[in-house]
Structures are given as structure tokens and as C-alpha cells.
CSV table of C-alpha atoms and ligand atoms in Angstrom, one decimal:
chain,number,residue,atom,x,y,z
A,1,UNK,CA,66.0,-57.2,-34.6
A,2,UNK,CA,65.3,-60.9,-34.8
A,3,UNK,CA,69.1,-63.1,-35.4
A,4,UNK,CA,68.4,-66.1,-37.6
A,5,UNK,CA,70.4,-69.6,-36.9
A,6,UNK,CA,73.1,-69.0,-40.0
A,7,UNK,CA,73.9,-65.7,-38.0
A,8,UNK,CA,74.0,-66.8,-34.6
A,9,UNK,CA,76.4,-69.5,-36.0
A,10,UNK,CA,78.8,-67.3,-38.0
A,11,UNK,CA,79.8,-65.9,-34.2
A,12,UNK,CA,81.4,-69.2,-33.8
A,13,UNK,CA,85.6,-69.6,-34.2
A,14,UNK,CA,86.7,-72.4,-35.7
A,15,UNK,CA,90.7,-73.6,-34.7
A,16,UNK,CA,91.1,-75.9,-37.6
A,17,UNK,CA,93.1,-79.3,-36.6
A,18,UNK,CA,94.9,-80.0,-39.5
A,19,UNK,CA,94.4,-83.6,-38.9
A,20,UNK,CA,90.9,-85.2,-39.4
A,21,UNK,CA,88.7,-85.9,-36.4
A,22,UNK,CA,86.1,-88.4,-39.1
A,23,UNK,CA,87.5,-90.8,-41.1
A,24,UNK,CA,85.2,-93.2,-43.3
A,25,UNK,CA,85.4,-96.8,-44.1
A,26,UNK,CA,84.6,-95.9,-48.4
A,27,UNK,CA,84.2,-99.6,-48.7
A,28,UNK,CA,81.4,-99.9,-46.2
A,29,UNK,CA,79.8,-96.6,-47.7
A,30,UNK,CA,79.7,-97.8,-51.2
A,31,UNK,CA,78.4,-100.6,-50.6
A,32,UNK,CA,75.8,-101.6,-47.7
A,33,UNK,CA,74.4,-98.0,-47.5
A,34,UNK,CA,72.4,-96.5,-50.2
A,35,UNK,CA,70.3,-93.8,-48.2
A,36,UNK,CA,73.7,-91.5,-47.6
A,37,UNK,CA,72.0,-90.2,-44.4
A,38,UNK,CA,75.6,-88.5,-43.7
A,39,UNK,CA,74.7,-86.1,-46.7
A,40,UNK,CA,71.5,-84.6,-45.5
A,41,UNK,CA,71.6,-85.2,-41.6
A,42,UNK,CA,74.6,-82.6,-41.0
A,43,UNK,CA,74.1,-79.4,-40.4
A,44,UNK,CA,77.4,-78.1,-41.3
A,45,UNK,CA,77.7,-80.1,-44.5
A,46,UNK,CA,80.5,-81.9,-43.9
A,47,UNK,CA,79.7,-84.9,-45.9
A,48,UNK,CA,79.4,-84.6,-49.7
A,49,UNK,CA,78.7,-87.3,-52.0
A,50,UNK,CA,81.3,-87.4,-55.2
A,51,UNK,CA,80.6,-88.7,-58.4
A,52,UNK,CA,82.8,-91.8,-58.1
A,53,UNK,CA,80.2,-93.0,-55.5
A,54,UNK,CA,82.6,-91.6,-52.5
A,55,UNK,CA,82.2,-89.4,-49.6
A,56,UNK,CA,84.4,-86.4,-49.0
A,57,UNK,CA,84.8,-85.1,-45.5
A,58,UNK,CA,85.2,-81.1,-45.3
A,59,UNK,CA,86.1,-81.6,-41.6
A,60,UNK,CA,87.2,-78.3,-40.7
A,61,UNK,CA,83.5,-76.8,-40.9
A,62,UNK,CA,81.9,-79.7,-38.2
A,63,UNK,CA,79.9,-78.4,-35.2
A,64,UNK,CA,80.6,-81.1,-32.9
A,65,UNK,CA,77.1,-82.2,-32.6
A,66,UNK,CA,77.7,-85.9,-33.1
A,67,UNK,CA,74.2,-86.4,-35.8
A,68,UNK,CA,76.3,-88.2,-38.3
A,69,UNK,CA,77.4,-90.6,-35.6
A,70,UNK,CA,73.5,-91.7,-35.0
A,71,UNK,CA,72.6,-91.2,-38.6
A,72,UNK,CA,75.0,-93.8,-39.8
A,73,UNK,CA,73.5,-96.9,-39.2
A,74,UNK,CA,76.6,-99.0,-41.2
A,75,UNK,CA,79.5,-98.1,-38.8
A,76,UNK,CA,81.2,-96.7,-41.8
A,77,UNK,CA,82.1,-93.5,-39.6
A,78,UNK,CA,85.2,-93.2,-37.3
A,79,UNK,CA,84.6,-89.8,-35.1
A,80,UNK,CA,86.3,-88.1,-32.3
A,81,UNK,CA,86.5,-84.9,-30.9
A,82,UNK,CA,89.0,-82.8,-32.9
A,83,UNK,CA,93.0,-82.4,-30.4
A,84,UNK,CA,92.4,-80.4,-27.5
A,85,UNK,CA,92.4,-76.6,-28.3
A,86,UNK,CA,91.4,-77.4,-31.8
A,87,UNK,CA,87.4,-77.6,-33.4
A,88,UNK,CA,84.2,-75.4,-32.7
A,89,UNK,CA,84.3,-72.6,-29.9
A,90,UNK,CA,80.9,-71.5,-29.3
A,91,UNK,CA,80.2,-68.2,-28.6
A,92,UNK,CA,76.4,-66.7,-27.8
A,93,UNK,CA,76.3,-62.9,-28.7
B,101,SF4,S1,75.6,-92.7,-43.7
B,101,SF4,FE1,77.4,-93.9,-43.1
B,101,SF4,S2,77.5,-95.6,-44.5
B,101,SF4,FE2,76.2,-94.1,-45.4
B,101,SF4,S3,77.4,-92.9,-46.8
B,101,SF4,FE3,77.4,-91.9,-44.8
B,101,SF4,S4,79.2,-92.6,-43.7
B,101,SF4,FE4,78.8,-94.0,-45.4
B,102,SF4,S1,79.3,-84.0,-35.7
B,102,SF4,FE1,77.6,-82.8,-36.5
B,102,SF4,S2,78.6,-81.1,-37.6
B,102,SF4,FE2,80.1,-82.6,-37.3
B,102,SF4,S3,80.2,-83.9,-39.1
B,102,SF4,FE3,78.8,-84.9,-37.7
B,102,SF4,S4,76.7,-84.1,-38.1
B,102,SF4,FE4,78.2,-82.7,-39.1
């Protein structure tokens, strides 16, 4: 039996920092960037645009894969790696 992408994914364990690994500059967002690349480029749909013009962050659900980091070309983006022990553990089953 073939094992799609969402599947293979949902083996994954997230340990959820409570404390944000992205922050965003809301200022820069509204207002040099227009494309929202962060909205469509992550795979985990972190980003989410709201209808005051701002992005929310869902951080808890991010795969560590660092696409909104090249995606944003406005520096609007602050993004580390989540405290050790916390974030995405991978596992292939
Ligand atoms: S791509 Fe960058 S500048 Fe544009 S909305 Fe997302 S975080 Fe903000
Ligand atoms: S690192 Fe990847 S999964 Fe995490 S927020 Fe950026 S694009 Fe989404």
C-alpha cells in the first residue's frame, strides 16, 4: 500500500516550545510586501493572513524547513530553531 506525504508526516512528534521560534516585523509586512509569499510557500501553514492586514504565526505546527526564511524577501521574518528538545522530531515509518 502506497503512504501519501500528509501520512508520512502525521508520524512526526511535535514538543511544542511555548515560546515562539518566528516573530514578524507587522510593520514591514503591511507595508513593503504585498505578494504574502509566507502564506502560500509553507507547507505546514504557519502563516495566515488576518483581516486587519496582519499575519498570525501558528508556530507550534512548523517543520523546520526554513522556506519562509528564503520566501520573504522584506526581512520581515525573525526565525530560529525552536529551544533545544523542543520543535519537529522526525520519524520515517
Ligand atoms: S512574506 Fe515576509 S514581508 Fe511578506 S507578509 Fe510574509 S513575513 Fe511579511
Ligand atoms: S520553517 Fe518551514 S514549516 Fe516552519 S514556518 Fe517556515 S516554511 Fe513553515
Amino acid at each position: 500500500m502506497s503512504v501519501n506525504v500528509k501520512q508520512k508526516l502525521g508520524n512526526n512528534v511535535f514538543k511544542i516550545d511555548p515560546e515562539s521560534h518566528i516573530s514578524i516585523n507587522h510593520e514591514i509586512c503591511m507595508s513593503r510586501c504585498t505578494a504574502k509569499f509566507c502564506t502560500f510557500v509553507c507547507p505546514a501553514r504557519v502563516y495566515t493572513l488576518e483581516a486587519d492586514g496582519r499575519i498570525h504565526v501558528e508556530h507550534d505546527g512548523c517543520l523546520e524547513c526554513g522556506t519562509c526564511v528564503v520566501a520573504c524577501r522584506s526581512d520581515a521574518l525573525t526565525w530560529r530553531y525552536p529551544r533545544a528538545g523542543q520543535g519537529v522530531q522526525y520519524r520515517f515509518g
